[in-house]
Short mmCIF file of C-alpha atoms and ligand atoms in Angstrom, two decimals:
data_model
loop_
_atom_site.label_atom_id
_atom_site.label_comp_id
_atom_site.label_asym_id
_atom_site.label_seq_id
_atom_site.Cartn_x
_atom_site.Cartn_y
_atom_site.Cartn_z
CA UNK A 1 -172.51 73.06 -92.44
CA UNK A 2 -173.71 71.86 -89.02
CA UNK A 3 -172.56 68.45 -87.85
CA UNK A 4 -174.98 65.60 -88.45
CA UNK A 5 -177.12 64.74 -85.43
CA UNK A 6 -175.95 61.54 -83.76
CA UNK A 7 -178.93 59.21 -83.41
CA UNK A 8 -178.51 56.04 -81.38
CA UNK A 9 -180.98 53.35 -82.46
CA UNK A 10 -181.47 50.73 -79.74
CA UNK A 11 -183.21 47.36 -80.14
CA UNK A 12 -182.88 43.74 -79.14
CA UNK A 13 -185.53 41.39 -80.50
CA UNK A 14 -186.73 40.08 -83.86
CA UNK A 15 -189.79 42.32 -84.22
CA UNK A 16 -187.90 45.46 -83.26
CA UNK A 17 -185.22 44.65 -85.83
CA UNK A 18 -187.85 44.11 -88.54
CA UNK A 19 -189.55 47.39 -87.72
CA UNK A 20 -186.36 49.42 -87.27
CA UNK A 21 -184.19 48.39 -90.20
CA UNK A 22 -186.20 50.67 -92.54
CA UNK A 23 -185.61 53.55 -90.10
CA UNK A 24 -181.89 52.76 -89.86
CA UNK A 25 -181.63 52.66 -93.65
CA UNK A 26 -183.44 55.99 -93.94
CA UNK A 27 -181.17 57.63 -91.36
CA UNK A 28 -177.99 56.17 -92.84
CA UNK A 29 -178.94 57.46 -96.29
CA UNK A 30 -179.43 60.99 -94.94
CA UNK A 31 -176.39 63.25 -94.39
CA UNK A 32 -178.27 65.17 -91.70
CA UNK A 33 -177.81 62.17 -89.41
CA UNK A 34 -175.06 60.00 -88.05
CA UNK A 35 -176.83 56.75 -87.20
CA UNK A 36 -175.27 54.53 -84.53
CA UNK A 37 -176.82 51.08 -84.02
CA UNK A 38 -176.80 49.32 -80.64
CA UNK A 39 -178.35 45.88 -80.26
CA UNK A 40 -178.89 44.47 -76.80
CA UNK A 41 -179.31 41.01 -78.35
CA UNK A 42 -182.13 40.27 -75.92
CA UNK A 43 -182.80 37.76 -78.71
CA UNK A 44 -179.75 36.20 -80.30
CA UNK A 45 -180.48 33.84 -83.19
CA UNK A 46 -183.83 35.43 -84.05
CA UNK A 47 -182.29 38.90 -84.04
CA UNK A 48 -179.33 37.79 -86.14
CA UNK A 49 -181.70 36.37 -88.78
CA UNK A 50 -183.05 39.88 -89.35
CA UNK A 51 -179.69 41.64 -89.14
CA UNK A 52 -178.33 39.24 -91.79
CA UNK A 53 -181.13 39.69 -94.29
CA UNK A 54 -181.31 43.45 -93.78
CA UNK A 55 -177.52 43.83 -93.94
CA UNK A 56 -177.35 45.75 -90.65
CA UNK A 57 -174.03 45.55 -88.81
CA UNK A 58 -174.45 46.88 -85.27
CA UNK A 59 -171.87 49.28 -83.89
CA UNK A 60 -172.51 47.91 -80.37
CA UNK A 61 -173.73 44.45 -79.40
CA UNK A 62 -174.40 43.78 -75.71
CA UNK A 63 -175.12 40.07 -76.22
CA UNK A 64 -177.31 40.00 -73.09
CA UNK A 65 -179.48 36.97 -73.87
CA UNK A 66 -179.45 34.10 -71.36
CA UNK A 67 -181.51 30.92 -71.67
CA UNK A 68 -185.03 31.30 -70.20
CA UNK A 69 -184.20 34.79 -68.93
CA UNK A 70 -186.35 36.35 -66.22
CA UNK A 71 -187.77 39.83 -66.71
CA UNK A 72 -185.95 41.38 -63.78
CA UNK A 73 -182.51 39.95 -64.57
CA UNK A 74 -182.91 40.80 -68.23
CA UNK A 75 -184.00 44.36 -67.46
CA UNK A 76 -181.12 44.89 -65.03
CA UNK A 77 -178.57 43.72 -67.63
CA UNK A 78 -180.17 45.91 -70.26
CA UNK A 79 -180.23 49.07 -68.18
CA UNK A 80 -176.60 48.92 -67.12
CA UNK A 81 -175.37 47.77 -70.54
CA UNK A 82 -177.31 50.37 -72.51
CA UNK A 83 -176.30 53.13 -70.10
CA UNK A 84 -172.62 52.38 -70.71
CA UNK A 85 -173.10 52.49 -74.47
CA UNK A 86 -174.88 55.83 -74.19
CA UNK A 87 -172.04 57.24 -72.10
CA UNK A 88 -169.60 56.15 -74.78
CA UNK A 89 -171.62 57.20 -77.84
CA UNK A 90 -172.93 60.50 -76.41
CA UNK A 91 -175.96 60.51 -78.73
CA UNK A 92 -178.01 63.62 -79.46
CA UNK A 93 -181.15 61.49 -79.48
CA UNK A 94 -182.10 57.86 -78.90
CA UNK A 95 -184.69 55.88 -80.87
CA UNK A 96 -186.55 52.89 -79.44
CA UNK A 97 -189.36 50.85 -80.97
CA UNK A 98 -192.41 49.19 -79.52
CA UNK A 99 -192.67 47.67 -76.09
CA UNK A 100 -189.94 45.15 -75.31
CA UNK A 101 -187.71 45.14 -72.26
CA UNK A 102 -184.91 46.53 -74.45
CA UNK A 103 -187.08 49.42 -75.63
CA UNK A 104 -188.17 50.27 -72.08
CA UNK A 105 -184.64 50.04 -70.65
CA UNK A 106 -183.23 51.99 -73.60
CA UNK A 107 -185.72 54.79 -73.03
CA UNK A 108 -185.00 54.84 -69.30
CA UNK A 109 -181.21 54.91 -69.79
CA UNK A 110 -181.63 57.82 -72.21
CA UNK A 111 -183.90 59.63 -69.77
CA UNK A 112 -181.35 59.16 -66.97
CA UNK A 113 -178.90 61.04 -69.21
CA UNK A 114 -181.48 63.66 -70.21
CA UNK A 115 -181.10 62.56 -73.82
CA UNK A 116 -184.38 62.91 -75.77
CA UNK A 117 -185.84 59.55 -76.71
CA UNK A 118 -188.10 59.11 -79.72
CA UNK A 119 -190.61 56.28 -79.80
CA UNK A 120 -191.42 54.37 -82.97
CA UNK A 121 -194.80 52.56 -82.81
CA UNK A 122 -196.06 54.78 -80.03
CA UNK A 123 -199.50 54.78 -78.47
CA UNK A 124 -200.53 51.14 -78.78
CA UNK A 125 -202.75 50.32 -75.81
CA UNK A 126 -204.83 47.28 -74.91
CA UNK A 127 -206.09 48.90 -71.71
CA UNK A 128 -205.03 45.86 -69.68
CA UNK A 129 -201.63 45.83 -67.96
CA UNK A 130 -201.50 42.02 -67.97
CA UNK A 131 -202.46 41.58 -71.65
CA UNK A 132 -199.97 41.70 -73.23
CA UNK A 133 -197.62 41.28 -70.30
CA UNK A 134 -195.28 43.09 -69.70
CA UNK A 135 -195.58 45.03 -72.97
CA UNK A 136 -198.53 47.23 -72.00
CA UNK A 137 -196.55 48.73 -69.12
CA UNK A 138 -193.30 48.90 -71.09
CA UNK A 139 -194.90 51.07 -73.75
CA UNK A 140 -196.65 53.27 -71.20
CA UNK A 141 -193.34 53.86 -69.44
CA UNK A 142 -191.73 54.78 -72.77
CA UNK A 143 -194.68 57.02 -73.64
CA UNK A 144 -194.32 58.89 -70.36
CA UNK A 145 -190.81 60.08 -71.24
CA UNK A 146 -190.65 60.12 -75.05
CA UNK A 147 -189.86 63.33 -76.87
CA UNK A 148 -191.41 62.46 -80.25
CA UNK A 149 -194.18 59.86 -80.45
CA UNK A 150 -194.39 58.20 -83.87
CA UNK A 151 -197.87 56.72 -83.74
CA UNK A 152 -198.67 54.20 -86.48
CA UNK A 153 -202.37 55.10 -86.76
CA UNK A 154 -204.92 57.71 -85.69
CA UNK A 155 -206.13 55.25 -83.04
CA UNK A 156 -202.70 55.09 -81.41
CA UNK A 157 -202.31 58.87 -81.67
CA UNK A 158 -205.66 59.31 -79.92
CA UNK A 159 -204.63 56.93 -77.14
CA UNK A 160 -201.65 59.18 -76.43
CA UNK A 161 -203.80 62.33 -76.48
CA UNK A 162 -206.13 60.65 -73.99
CA UNK A 163 -203.08 60.30 -71.71
CA UNK A 164 -202.45 64.05 -72.02
CA UNK A 165 -199.40 63.77 -74.25
CA UNK A 166 -198.86 67.11 -75.99
CA UNK A 167 -200.53 66.68 -79.41
CA UNK A 168 -197.69 68.65 -81.03
CA UNK A 169 -195.31 65.82 -80.06
CA UNK A 170 -197.45 63.10 -81.67
CA UNK A 171 -197.12 62.26 -85.36
CA UNK A 172 -199.09 59.64 -87.27
CA UNK A 173 -196.47 57.97 -89.45
CA UNK A 174 -197.90 54.55 -90.30
CA UNK A 175 -196.15 51.44 -89.06
CA UNK A 176 -192.65 50.76 -90.33
CA UNK A 177 -193.56 47.07 -90.56
CA UNK A 178 -195.27 47.91 -93.86
CA UNK A 179 -192.00 49.44 -95.11
CA UNK A 180 -190.27 46.20 -94.10
CA UNK A 181 -192.93 44.12 -95.83
CA UNK A 182 -192.62 46.11 -99.06
CA UNK A 183 -188.84 45.80 -98.89
CA UNK A 184 -188.89 42.04 -98.38
CA UNK A 185 -191.54 41.52 -101.08
CA UNK A 186 -189.37 43.38 -103.60
CA UNK A 187 -186.36 41.39 -102.51
CA UNK A 188 -188.17 38.08 -102.99
CA UNK A 189 -189.53 39.21 -106.37
CA UNK A 190 -185.98 39.95 -107.50
CA UNK A 191 -184.56 36.74 -106.03
CA UNK A 192 -187.23 34.08 -105.39
CA UNK A 193 -184.68 31.64 -103.97
CA UNK A 194 -184.51 33.87 -100.88
CA UNK A 195 -187.86 32.37 -99.85
CA UNK A 196 -187.36 28.99 -101.52
CA UNK A 197 -186.55 27.02 -98.39
CA UNK A 198 -190.17 25.99 -97.82
CA UNK A 199 -190.37 24.14 -101.17
CA UNK A 200 -190.19 20.65 -99.62
CA UNK A 201 -192.99 21.42 -97.17
CA UNK A 202 -195.04 23.06 -99.89
CA UNK A 203 -194.70 19.90 -102.02
CA UNK A 204 -195.49 17.63 -99.08
CA UNK A 205 -198.63 19.62 -98.23
CA UNK A 206 -199.67 20.43 -101.82
CA UNK A 207 -203.07 18.76 -101.40
CA UNK A 208 -203.75 20.36 -98.03
CA UNK A 209 -204.89 23.75 -96.83
CA UNK A 210 -202.14 25.43 -94.88
CA UNK A 211 -202.57 27.11 -91.53
CA UNK A 212 -199.59 29.19 -90.41
CA UNK A 213 -199.11 29.38 -86.65
CA UNK A 214 -196.94 31.43 -84.30
CA UNK A 215 -197.17 31.71 -80.54
CA UNK A 216 -194.93 33.15 -77.87
CA UNK A 217 -196.77 35.45 -75.46
CA UNK A 218 -195.63 35.29 -71.85
CA UNK A 219 -199.17 35.75 -70.54
CA UNK A 220 -200.15 32.56 -72.40
CA UNK A 221 -197.49 30.40 -70.71
CA UNK A 222 -199.07 27.55 -68.81
CA UNK A 223 -202.76 26.96 -69.50
CA UNK A 224 -202.84 29.25 -72.53
CA UNK A 225 -200.04 27.34 -74.30
CA UNK A 226 -201.63 23.98 -73.40
CA UNK A 227 -204.93 25.16 -74.86
CA UNK A 228 -203.29 26.44 -78.03
CA UNK A 229 -201.49 23.11 -78.48
CA UNK A 230 -204.73 21.24 -77.92
CA UNK A 231 -206.52 23.39 -80.51
CA UNK A 232 -203.79 22.76 -83.08
CA UNK A 233 -204.02 19.03 -82.40
CA UNK A 234 -207.77 19.05 -82.98
CA UNK A 235 -207.49 21.09 -86.17
CA UNK A 236 -204.77 18.75 -87.44
CA UNK A 237 -207.21 15.85 -87.12
CA UNK A 238 -208.79 17.11 -90.36
CA UNK A 239 -207.30 15.36 -93.37
CA UNK A 240 -207.52 18.45 -95.58
CA UNK A 241 -205.32 20.60 -93.32
CA UNK A 242 -201.60 21.07 -92.66
CA UNK A 243 -200.08 23.28 -89.99
CA UNK A 244 -196.76 25.04 -90.50
CA UNK A 245 -195.52 26.32 -87.17
CA UNK A 246 -192.14 28.05 -86.88
CA UNK A 247 -191.65 27.58 -83.15
CA UNK A 248 -190.29 30.52 -81.15
CA UNK A 249 -186.98 29.72 -79.40
CA UNK A 250 -188.38 30.48 -75.95
CA UNK A 251 -188.09 27.16 -74.08
CA UNK A 252 -191.50 27.75 -72.46
CA UNK A 253 -193.03 27.55 -75.92
CA UNK A 254 -190.90 24.78 -77.41
CA UNK A 255 -191.32 22.26 -74.61
CA UNK A 256 -195.12 22.44 -74.61
CA UNK A 257 -195.46 22.38 -78.38
CA UNK A 258 -193.01 19.55 -78.99
CA UNK A 259 -194.58 17.41 -76.29
CA UNK A 260 -198.12 18.04 -77.50
CA UNK A 261 -197.67 18.06 -81.26
CA UNK A 262 -194.49 16.07 -81.99
CA UNK A 263 -195.05 13.15 -84.33
CA UNK A 264 -198.14 14.51 -86.11
CA UNK A 265 -197.58 14.06 -89.87
CA UNK A 266 -199.42 17.18 -90.91
CA UNK A 267 -197.99 19.51 -88.26
CA UNK A 268 -194.58 20.82 -89.31
CA UNK A 269 -192.89 22.37 -86.32
CA UNK A 270 -189.92 24.14 -87.81
CA UNK A 271 -187.23 26.54 -86.62
CA UNK A 272 -187.97 30.30 -86.68
CA UNK A 273 -188.04 31.45 -90.29
CA UNK A 274 -186.06 34.38 -91.59
CA UNK A 275 -188.18 37.27 -92.79
CA UNK A 276 -188.41 36.33 -96.49
CA UNK A 277 -189.50 32.81 -95.59
CA UNK A 278 -192.01 34.05 -93.06
CA UNK A 279 -193.49 36.41 -95.68
CA UNK A 280 -193.72 33.38 -97.97
CA UNK A 281 -195.49 31.43 -95.23
CA UNK A 282 -198.13 34.16 -94.90
CA UNK A 283 -198.45 34.02 -98.68
CA UNK A 284 -199.10 30.25 -98.90
CA UNK A 285 -201.23 30.01 -95.75
CA UNK A 286 -205.00 30.08 -96.03
CA UNK A 287 -205.27 31.28 -92.43
CA UNK A 288 -202.77 32.67 -89.90
CA UNK A 289 -203.29 31.70 -86.26
CA UNK A 290 -201.14 33.75 -83.91
CA UNK A 291 -200.66 35.63 -80.66
CA UNK A 292 -197.99 37.84 -82.23
CA UNK A 293 -198.22 41.60 -82.53
CA UNK A 294 -196.46 42.00 -85.87
CA UNK A 295 -198.37 39.22 -87.59
CA UNK A 296 -201.61 41.10 -86.77
CA UNK A 297 -200.28 43.90 -88.96
CA UNK A 298 -198.72 41.88 -91.76
CA UNK A 299 -201.59 39.47 -92.39
CA UNK A 300 -204.18 42.25 -92.98
CA UNK A 301 -201.71 44.03 -95.26
CA UNK A 302 -201.44 40.82 -97.30
CA UNK A 303 -205.18 40.10 -97.17
CA UNK A 304 -204.81 36.96 -95.06
CA UNK A 305 -207.38 36.19 -92.38
CA UNK A 306 -205.66 36.21 -89.02
CA UNK A 307 -207.13 34.65 -85.89
CA UNK A 308 -205.57 36.26 -82.85
CA UNK A 309 -205.18 34.06 -79.78
CA UNK A 310 -205.66 36.86 -77.27
CA UNK A 311 -208.50 38.34 -75.25
CA UNK A 312 -207.60 41.95 -76.11
CA UNK A 313 -205.48 43.68 -78.69
CA UNK A 314 -203.62 46.95 -78.93
CA UNK A 315 -204.07 46.68 -82.68
CA UNK A 316 -207.83 47.08 -83.14
CA UNK A 317 -207.32 48.35 -86.71
CA UNK A 318 -207.02 44.85 -88.18
CA UNK A 319 -210.16 43.74 -86.34
CA UNK A 320 -212.06 46.85 -87.48
CA UNK A 321 -210.91 46.25 -91.06
CA UNK A 322 -212.38 42.75 -90.76
CA UNK A 323 -209.16 40.83 -91.53
CA UNK A 324 -208.29 40.00 -87.93
CA UNK A 325 -210.47 38.39 -85.27
CA UNK A 326 -209.82 37.92 -81.57
CA UNK A 327 -210.44 34.28 -80.65
CA UNK A 328 -208.92 34.03 -77.15
CA UNK A 329 -207.01 30.99 -75.94
CA UNK A 330 -209.77 28.47 -75.27
CA UNK A 331 -209.22 25.42 -77.50
CA UNK A 332 -212.89 24.95 -78.39
CA UNK A 333 -213.29 28.53 -79.62
CA UNK A 334 -210.09 28.41 -81.67
CA UNK A 335 -211.18 25.17 -83.33
CA UNK A 336 -214.66 26.54 -84.08
CA UNK A 337 -213.30 29.73 -85.62
CA UNK A 338 -210.79 27.87 -87.80
CA UNK A 339 -213.44 25.39 -88.91
CA UNK A 340 -215.77 28.24 -89.87
CA UNK A 341 -213.12 29.82 -92.05
CA UNK A 342 -212.27 26.48 -93.65
CA UNK A 343 -215.87 25.40 -94.28
CA UNK A 344 -217.77 28.64 -94.92
CA UNK A 345 -216.55 30.27 -98.12
CA UNK A 346 -218.52 33.47 -97.52
CA UNK A 347 -217.06 33.85 -94.02
CA UNK A 348 -213.58 33.35 -95.48
CA UNK A 349 -214.07 35.84 -98.33
CA UNK A 350 -215.37 38.37 -95.85
CA UNK A 351 -212.04 38.30 -93.98
CA UNK A 352 -209.68 37.73 -96.90
CA UNK A 353 -209.51 41.26 -98.21
CA UNK A 354 -206.31 43.23 -98.22
CA UNK A 355 -206.41 46.24 -95.94
CA UNK A 356 -203.63 48.53 -95.02
CA UNK A 357 -204.70 50.28 -91.85
CA UNK A 358 -201.06 50.29 -90.78
CA UNK A 359 -199.57 52.53 -93.43
CA UNK A 360 -198.32 52.82 -96.98
CA UNK A 361 -194.69 51.76 -96.65
CA UNK A 362 -193.25 55.27 -96.31
CA UNK A 363 -193.17 55.49 -92.51
CA UNK A 364 -189.40 55.40 -92.13
CA UNK A 365 -188.96 58.33 -94.50
CA UNK A 366 -191.57 60.30 -92.61
CA UNK A 367 -189.86 59.56 -89.33
CA UNK A 368 -186.50 60.75 -90.72
CA UNK A 369 -188.11 64.00 -91.94
CA UNK A 370 -189.83 64.61 -88.61
CA UNK A 371 -186.55 64.03 -86.80
CA UNK A 372 -184.72 66.42 -89.11
CA UNK A 373 -187.40 69.00 -88.47
CA UNK A 374 -187.12 68.49 -84.72
CA UNK A 375 -183.37 69.08 -84.71
CA UNK A 376 -183.67 72.04 -87.05
CA UNK A 377 -181.86 70.56 -90.02
C1 LIG B 401 -189.66 39.15 -76.31
C2 LIG B 401 -190.38 40.42 -75.83
C3 LIG B 401 -191.77 40.47 -76.40
C4 LIG B 401 -191.76 40.29 -77.90
C5 LIG B 401 -191.01 39.03 -78.26
C6 LIG B 401 -190.90 38.88 -79.76
C7 LIG B 401 -189.92 41.31 -73.59
C8 LIG B 401 -190.19 41.20 -72.14
N1 LIG B 401 -190.50 40.38 -74.36
O1 LIG B 401 -190.34 38.04 -75.73
O2 LIG B 401 -192.33 41.74 -76.10
O3 LIG B 401 -193.10 40.20 -78.35
O4 LIG B 401 -189.70 39.09 -77.70
O5 LIG B 401 -190.54 37.58 -80.12
O6 LIG B 401 -189.23 42.19 -74.01
N2 LIG B 401 -184.52 32.72 -77.13
C9 LIG B 401 -183.47 32.13 -77.78
N3 LIG B 401 -183.00 32.70 -78.94
C10 LIG B 401 -183.56 33.81 -79.47
C11 LIG B 401 -184.64 34.40 -78.81
C12 LIG B 401 -185.11 33.85 -77.64
O7 LIG B 401 -182.94 31.12 -77.35
O8 LIG B 401 -183.09 34.29 -80.53
C13 LIG B 401 -185.01 32.13 -75.86
C14 LIG B 401 -184.04 32.32 -74.70
O9 LIG B 401 -184.08 31.18 -73.88
C15 LIG B 401 -184.62 33.54 -73.97
C16 LIG B 401 -186.11 33.27 -74.16
O10 LIG B 401 -186.23 32.76 -75.48
O11 LIG B 401 -184.26 33.61 -72.62
C17 LIG B 401 -186.99 34.46 -73.94
O12 LIG B 401 -186.58 35.60 -74.68
P1 LIG B 401 -187.16 37.05 -74.24
O13 LIG B 401 -186.67 38.06 -75.19
O14 LIG B 401 -186.93 37.28 -72.80
O15 LIG B 401 -188.72 36.87 -74.35
P2 LIG B 401 -189.64 36.63 -75.58
O16 LIG B 401 -190.73 35.72 -75.09
O17 LIG B 401 -188.86 36.27 -76.76
N1 LIG B 402 -191.45 36.42 -87.97
C1 LIG B 402 -190.36 35.90 -88.65
N2 LIG B 402 -190.13 34.56 -88.56
C2 LIG B 402 -190.92 33.71 -87.85
C3 LIG B 402 -192.02 34.26 -87.15
C4 LIG B 402 -192.25 35.62 -87.22
O1 LIG B 402 -189.63 36.62 -89.32
O2 LIG B 402 -190.65 32.51 -87.83
C5 LIG B 402 -191.67 37.87 -88.02
C6 LIG B 402 -193.05 38.32 -88.41
O3 LIG B 402 -193.14 38.49 -89.81
C7 LIG B 402 -193.23 39.62 -87.66
C8 LIG B 402 -192.35 39.46 -86.45
O4 LIG B 402 -191.49 38.35 -86.71
O5 LIG B 402 -192.73 40.72 -88.40
C9 LIG B 402 -193.17 39.19 -85.23
O6 LIG B 402 -192.35 38.80 -84.20
P1 LIG B 402 -192.89 38.12 -82.90
O7 LIG B 402 -194.18 37.43 -83.18
O8 LIG B 402 -191.77 37.31 -82.35
O9 LIG B 402 -193.08 39.35 -81.92
P2 LIG B 402 -194.28 40.38 -81.67
O10 LIG B 402 -194.63 41.03 -82.95
O11 LIG B 402 -195.40 39.60 -81.06
O12 LIG B 402 -193.70 41.33 -80.69
#
């Protein structure tokens, strides 16, 4: 029998971990592969939350995170660190996911060694290199050197074809976030206490309508964050509403939000939630308000209206399905859109339908099969 192909899976942040643990599990369960896991730890605590719940123990951990890290210093640390790991591991192929600095540096380090790199969640494009920033360029760089492009939807596959990527290298697999969501839902169903940590807040806000909030985009730092905080403050002036806001650990987010919203009784600014608790939050929220990428996929899958605090999105599928709406970062618009959903039942019902434009929860298995096919096993 031929030796298993050695696949190095590289990631560093919370969303990459959520979207790659199903792939890692699929590869580890398959004797055709030897799966080696390298985390850059571009995120530390927020990455570890996912590793813990998913039971992933990395083989390599670069521990690169520094407080308030700049893009250039972070990228430099990533490139040299990941290169060394690749020299040691000697992988047959490298897998990266999405559009973070870790994914971009991982792809580049693999390319420098002429190791084929396969891209999970390929082909997302907003068409604007500053929205989201720097992710639009990161994923274009990865796309320019990837061997296999695992596009979540037909839209993302078409974006790659429009960039003259060989169609034979593009595969529509669905998004592995749906695999992760199915996995965590089953886990919570089997053991509800895994998502029981919000019980106190749920009791405290039992008579109120919950709005779940997340925000972290670099392009929103400054005015954008101030506007978002102002919008949340205005929404919280309603006595029928409560906001639950797990605040990202980026100091540029925390400082603004704590200064603007600290002390409001019906705004619970809490620490980042682990994945089961975040899934629970989407479940109990009437509306999600976010600038996140992943939440734009999860909320439609769970039939929760999601207002996206961005001017553009690389995930038009949720908007086309009617469950997501782009509302920008002007406070007045955000407040108007939330108020409409709270006060106009028909408008709410229109958005609150479950859609699954992002896949059926079998993406990781498809990716493993496509990889096996590629390596002739
Ligand atoms: C990163 C990604 C972004 C992704 C986001 C998901 C890049 C350039 N950005 O942005 O694409 O959408 O993650 O959340 O790759 N911090 C902690 N502990 C943590 C995580 C972050 O303290 O567990 C703080 C640190 O001070 C760190 C800062 O947050 O320096 C920024 O982290 P970084 O990964 O550079 O940027 P994000 O805004 O998290
Ligand atoms: N998430 C989480 N806990 C939180 C907030 C978000 O587990 O407190 C999950 C969420 O379910 C989604 C992912 O983190 O899968 C999104 O990460 P983030 O918004 O940080 O990054 P993005 O998707 O914008 O790159």
